[in-house]
Amino acid sequence: MIALLLVSVLIGVFLNRALYYRELAEKSAMEQVALDLRSSVNLRVAELVLENRFRDLGPLAAQNPMDLLARKPQNYLGVLAAPGMQEVVTGSWYFDSTSKEVVYFIDSGQYFAPDEQGRKRVAWRVRLVEETSGAAAPQWARLELVRPYRWF
């Protein structure tokens, strides 16, 4: 009887830790893809700046940053137009063509704080950076978080 109780407690602790580490791995994978996206945007911007093509930076804010990756993540759903929560598979990436955001929809978010609408998602967008010198075209662009998130 005591042995059965002890085994069940140990199994419960093990499962709790396994789920915790699974979610930690999901967070790490999401952040790695975000770093890859940020790097690919920076490389594309550097290429345009070195070629003195500042006017081509403007359209970059409306383009899908996933198209700049050499290989898209396996869990990338593609381009969606303002999808509802029921349309998106958890643990997936997509580009929202309405808001021009790259979004990751959290799968196991026990330790994730949802946004104001109760959604467990993280979003990024390309933001144009303009000099205060009054230049006609943007001087740089970067991938930025739409709003900060808290996970763990």
PDB file of C-alpha atoms in Angstrom:
ATOM      1  CA  MET A   1       0.000   0.000   0.000  1.00  0.00           C
ATOM      2  CA  ILE A   2       2.731   2.460   0.984  1.00  0.00           C
ATOM      3  CA  ALA A   3       4.826   1.389  -1.998  1.00  0.00           C
ATOM      4  CA  LEU A   4       1.871   2.055  -4.331  1.00  0.00           C
ATOM      5  CA  LEU A   5       1.338   5.493  -2.813  1.00  0.00           C
ATOM      6  CA  LEU A   6       5.034   6.313  -3.125  1.00  0.00           C
ATOM      7  CA  VAL A   7       5.150   5.182  -6.765  1.00  0.00           C
ATOM      8  CA  SER A   8       2.058   7.242  -7.647  1.00  0.00           C
ATOM      9  CA  VAL A   9       3.566  10.360  -6.002  1.00  0.00           C
ATOM     10  CA  LEU A  10       6.825   9.863  -7.898  1.00  0.00           C
ATOM     11  CA  ILE A  11       4.955   9.416 -11.177  1.00  0.00           C
ATOM     12  CA  GLY A  12       3.002  12.618 -10.497  1.00  0.00           C
ATOM     13  CA  VAL A  13       6.186  14.574  -9.806  1.00  0.00           C
ATOM     14  CA  PHE A  14       7.845  13.130 -12.906  1.00  0.00           C
ATOM     15  CA  LEU A  15       4.906  14.038 -15.160  1.00  0.00           C
ATOM     16  CA  ASN A  16       4.793  17.569 -13.758  1.00  0.00           C
ATOM     17  CA  ARG A  17       8.520  18.049 -14.454  1.00  0.00           C
ATOM     18  CA  ALA A  18       8.216  16.487 -17.917  1.00  0.00           C
ATOM     19  CA  LEU A  19       5.448  18.941 -18.858  1.00  0.00           C
ATOM     20  CA  TYR A  20       7.487  21.830 -17.462  1.00  0.00           C
ATOM     21  CA  TYR A  21      10.530  20.885 -19.571  1.00  0.00           C
ATOM     22  CA  ARG A  22       8.362  20.319 -22.638  1.00  0.00           C
ATOM     23  CA  GLU A  23       7.042  23.864 -22.329  1.00  0.00           C
ATOM     24  CA  LEU A  24      10.537  25.202 -21.731  1.00  0.00           C
ATOM     25  CA  ALA A  25      11.663  23.460 -24.938  1.00  0.00           C
ATOM     26  CA  GLU A  26       8.740  25.019 -26.834  1.00  0.00           C
ATOM     27  CA  LYS A  27       9.748  28.480 -25.595  1.00  0.00           C
ATOM     28  CA  SER A  28      13.363  27.884 -26.633  1.00  0.00           C
ATOM     29  CA  ALA A  29      12.320  26.695 -30.101  1.00  0.00           C
ATOM     30  CA  MET A  30      10.055  29.739 -30.562  1.00  0.00           C
ATOM     31  CA  GLU A  31      12.830  32.106 -29.515  1.00  0.00           C
ATOM     32  CA  GLN A  32      15.284  30.419 -31.894  1.00  0.00           C
ATOM     33  CA  VAL A  33      12.943  30.922 -34.849  1.00  0.00           C
ATOM     34  CA  ALA A  34      12.440  34.549 -33.768  1.00  0.00           C
ATOM     35  CA  LEU A  35      16.225  35.028 -33.719  1.00  0.00           C
ATOM     36  CA  ASP A  36      16.476  33.490 -37.183  1.00  0.00           C
ATOM     37  CA  LEU A  37      13.761  35.854 -38.410  1.00  0.00           C
ATOM     38  CA  ARG A  38      15.492  38.865 -36.846  1.00  0.00           C
ATOM     39  CA  SER A  39      18.805  37.882 -38.454  1.00  0.00           C
ATOM     40  CA  SER A  40      17.244  37.367 -41.870  1.00  0.00           C
ATOM     41  CA  VAL A  41      15.539  40.778 -41.707  1.00  0.00           C
ATOM     42  CA  ASN A  42      18.806  42.407 -40.635  1.00  0.00           C
ATOM     43  CA  LEU A  43      20.682  40.727 -43.490  1.00  0.00           C
ATOM     44  CA  ARG A  44      18.101  41.842 -46.043  1.00  0.00           C
ATOM     45  CA  VAL A  45      18.170  45.414 -44.698  1.00  0.00           C
ATOM     46  CA  ALA A  46      21.975  45.462 -44.754  1.00  0.00           C
ATOM     47  CA  GLU A  47      21.913  44.249 -48.354  1.00  0.00           C
ATOM     48  CA  LEU A  48      19.518  47.037 -49.378  1.00  0.00           C
ATOM     49  CA  VAL A  49      21.478  49.704 -47.495  1.00  0.00           C
ATOM     50  CA  LEU A  50      24.809  48.610 -48.993  1.00  0.00           C
ATOM     51  CA  GLU A  51      23.258  48.841 -52.454  1.00  0.00           C
ATOM     52  CA  ASN A  52      21.916  52.322 -51.540  1.00  0.00           C
ATOM     53  CA  ARG A  53      18.338  51.118 -52.095  1.00  0.00           C
ATOM     54  CA  PHE A  54      16.744  52.912 -49.132  1.00  0.00           C
ATOM     55  CA  ARG A  55      13.432  53.265 -50.987  1.00  0.00           C
ATOM     56  CA  ASP A  56      13.119  49.472 -51.038  1.00  0.00           C
ATOM     57  CA  LEU A  57      13.085  49.393 -47.225  1.00  0.00           C
ATOM     58  CA  GLY A  58       9.510  50.758 -47.102  1.00  0.00           C
ATOM     59  CA  PRO A  59       7.832  47.723 -48.677  1.00  0.00           C
ATOM     60  CA  LEU A  60       9.792  45.446 -46.337  1.00  0.00           C
ATOM     61  CA  ALA A  61       7.413  46.362 -43.490  1.00  0.00           C
ATOM     62  CA  ALA A  62       4.479  44.852 -45.387  1.00  0.00           C
ATOM     63  CA  GLN A  63       6.277  41.703 -46.522  1.00  0.00           C
ATOM     64  CA  ASN A  64       6.275  38.351 -44.774  1.00  0.00           C
ATOM     65  CA  PRO A  65       9.605  37.941 -42.910  1.00  0.00           C
ATOM     66  CA  MET A  66       9.238  34.146 -43.190  1.00  0.00           C
ATOM     67  CA  ASP A  67       9.951  34.549 -46.918  1.00  0.00           C
ATOM     68  CA  LEU A  68      13.474  35.712 -46.021  1.00  0.00           C
ATOM     69  CA  LEU A  69      14.356  32.441 -44.283  1.00  0.00           C
ATOM     70  CA  ALA A  70      16.317  29.821 -46.183  1.00  0.00           C
ATOM     71  CA  ARG A  71      13.952  27.203 -44.736  1.00  0.00           C
ATOM     72  CA  LYS A  72      10.631  27.881 -43.043  1.00  0.00           C
ATOM     73  CA  PRO A  73       9.806  26.061 -39.785  1.00  0.00           C
ATOM     74  CA  GLN A  74       7.875  22.809 -40.158  1.00  0.00           C
ATOM     75  CA  ASN A  75       5.056  24.253 -38.044  1.00  0.00           C
ATOM     76  CA  TYR A  76       4.574  27.285 -40.316  1.00  0.00           C
ATOM     77  CA  LEU A  77       0.963  27.467 -41.525  1.00  0.00           C
ATOM     78  CA  GLY A  78       1.486  30.165 -44.157  1.00  0.00           C
ATOM     79  CA  VAL A  79      -0.267  33.478 -44.714  1.00  0.00           C
ATOM     80  CA  LEU A  80      -3.621  33.926 -42.953  1.00  0.00           C
ATOM     81  CA  ALA A  81      -5.900  36.968 -42.893  1.00  0.00           C
ATOM     82  CA  ALA A  82      -6.844  37.855 -39.271  1.00  0.00           C
ATOM     83  CA  PRO A  83      -7.495  34.239 -38.234  1.00  0.00           C
ATOM     84  CA  GLY A  84      -9.695  33.394 -35.280  1.00  0.00           C
ATOM     85  CA  MET A  85      -8.414  31.285 -32.408  1.00  0.00           C
ATOM     86  CA  GLN A  86     -10.256  28.243 -33.796  1.00  0.00           C
ATOM     87  CA  GLU A  87      -8.496  28.508 -37.178  1.00  0.00           C
ATOM     88  CA  VAL A  88      -4.936  28.267 -35.847  1.00  0.00           C
ATOM     89  CA  VAL A  89      -3.332  25.061 -34.663  1.00  0.00           C
ATOM     90  CA  THR A  90      -1.506  25.567 -31.373  1.00  0.00           C
ATOM     91  CA  GLY A  91       2.260  25.384 -31.579  1.00  0.00           C
ATOM     92  CA  SER A  92       2.232  26.983 -35.041  1.00  0.00           C
ATOM     93  CA  TRP A  93       3.614  30.035 -36.795  1.00  0.00           C
ATOM     94  CA  TYR A  94       1.699  32.124 -39.333  1.00  0.00           C
ATOM     95  CA  PHE A  95       1.901  35.515 -41.018  1.00  0.00           C
ATOM     96  CA  ASP A  96      -1.184  37.672 -40.460  1.00  0.00           C
ATOM     97  CA  SER A  97      -1.641  39.544 -43.737  1.00  0.00           C
ATOM     98  CA  THR A  98      -4.073  41.993 -42.109  1.00  0.00           C
ATOM     99  CA  SER A  99      -1.864  43.183 -39.238  1.00  0.00           C
ATOM    100  CA  LYS A 100       1.436  42.365 -41.027  1.00  0.00           C
ATOM    101  CA  GLU A 101       2.612  40.371 -38.015  1.00  0.00           C
ATOM    102  CA  VAL A 102       4.448  37.081 -37.711  1.00  0.00           C
ATOM    103  CA  VAL A 103       2.684  35.186 -34.936  1.00  0.00           C
ATOM    104  CA  TYR A 104       3.497  32.127 -32.862  1.00  0.00           C
ATOM    105  CA  PHE A 105       0.472  30.481 -31.244  1.00  0.00           C
ATOM    106  CA  ILE A 106       1.546  28.816 -27.971  1.00  0.00           C
ATOM    107  CA  ASP A 107       0.841  25.103 -27.589  1.00  0.00           C
ATOM    108  CA  SER A 108       1.436  24.269 -23.940  1.00  0.00           C
ATOM    109  CA  GLY A 109       1.140  27.602 -22.161  1.00  0.00           C
ATOM    110  CA  GLN A 110       0.686  26.682 -18.532  1.00  0.00           C
ATOM    111  CA  TYR A 111       3.442  29.157 -17.619  1.00  0.00           C
ATOM    112  CA  PHE A 112       2.558  31.762 -20.279  1.00  0.00           C
ATOM    113  CA  ALA A 113       0.676  34.980 -19.428  1.00  0.00           C
ATOM    114  CA  PRO A 114      -1.981  35.588 -22.144  1.00  0.00           C
ATOM    115  CA  ASP A 115      -2.532  38.985 -23.790  1.00  0.00           C
ATOM    116  CA  GLU A 116      -5.454  41.340 -23.129  1.00  0.00           C
ATOM    117  CA  GLN A 117      -7.781  39.257 -25.307  1.00  0.00           C
ATOM    118  CA  GLY A 118      -6.820  36.052 -23.498  1.00  0.00           C
ATOM    119  CA  ARG A 119      -4.781  34.710 -26.424  1.00  0.00           C
ATOM    120  CA  LYS A 120      -1.626  32.720 -25.839  1.00  0.00           C
ATOM    121  CA  ARG A 121       0.456  34.088 -28.674  1.00  0.00           C
ATOM    122  CA  VAL A 122       3.545  36.140 -29.391  1.00  0.00           C
ATOM    123  CA  ALA A 123       3.756  38.494 -32.379  1.00  0.00           C
ATOM    124  CA  TRP A 124       6.506  40.367 -34.195  1.00  0.00           C
ATOM    125  CA  ARG A 125       6.451  42.921 -37.009  1.00  0.00           C
ATOM    126  CA  VAL A 126       8.999  44.728 -39.137  1.00  0.00           C
ATOM    127  CA  ARG A 127       9.325  48.336 -38.031  1.00  0.00           C
ATOM    128  CA  LEU A 128      10.893  51.014 -40.204  1.00  0.00           C
ATOM    129  CA  VAL A 129      13.424  53.290 -38.554  1.00  0.00           C
ATOM    130  CA  GLU A 130      13.699  56.819 -39.898  1.00  0.00           C
ATOM    131  CA  GLU A 131      16.378  59.367 -39.167  1.00  0.00           C
ATOM    132  CA  THR A 132      15.322  62.697 -37.717  1.00  0.00           C
ATOM    133  CA  SER A 133      17.305  64.443 -40.450  1.00  0.00           C
ATOM    134  CA  GLY A 134      14.206  64.444 -42.648  1.00  0.00           C
ATOM    135  CA  ALA A 135      15.303  61.745 -45.082  1.00  0.00           C
ATOM    136  CA  ALA A 136      12.657  60.874 -47.659  1.00  0.00           C
ATOM    137  CA  ALA A 137      13.085  57.126 -47.167  1.00  0.00           C
ATOM    138  CA  PRO A 138      13.521  54.990 -44.032  1.00  0.00           C
ATOM    139  CA  GLN A 139      17.132  54.428 -43.005  1.00  0.00           C
ATOM    140  CA  TRP A 140      16.760  50.981 -41.422  1.00  0.00           C
ATOM    141  CA  ALA A 141      14.195  48.318 -40.520  1.00  0.00           C
ATOM    142  CA  ARG A 142      14.108  45.747 -37.754  1.00  0.00           C
ATOM    143  CA  LEU A 143      11.947  42.937 -36.445  1.00  0.00           C
ATOM    144  CA  GLU A 144      10.368  43.891 -33.115  1.00  0.00           C
ATOM    145  CA  LEU A 145       7.967  42.351 -30.638  1.00  0.00           C
ATOM    146  CA  VAL A 146       4.473  43.805 -30.954  1.00  0.00           C
ATOM    147  CA  ARG A 147       4.050  43.617 -27.168  1.00  0.00           C
ATOM    148  CA  PRO A 148       6.238  42.109 -24.474  1.00  0.00           C
ATOM    149  CA  TYR A 149       5.323  38.663 -23.203  1.00  0.00           C
ATOM    150  CA  ARG A 150       5.899  36.800 -19.960  1.00  0.00           C
ATOM    151  CA  TRP A 151       6.631  33.100 -20.156  1.00  0.00           C
ATOM    152  CA  PHE A 152       7.924  31.499 -16.934  1.00  0.00           C
TER     153      PHE A 152
END
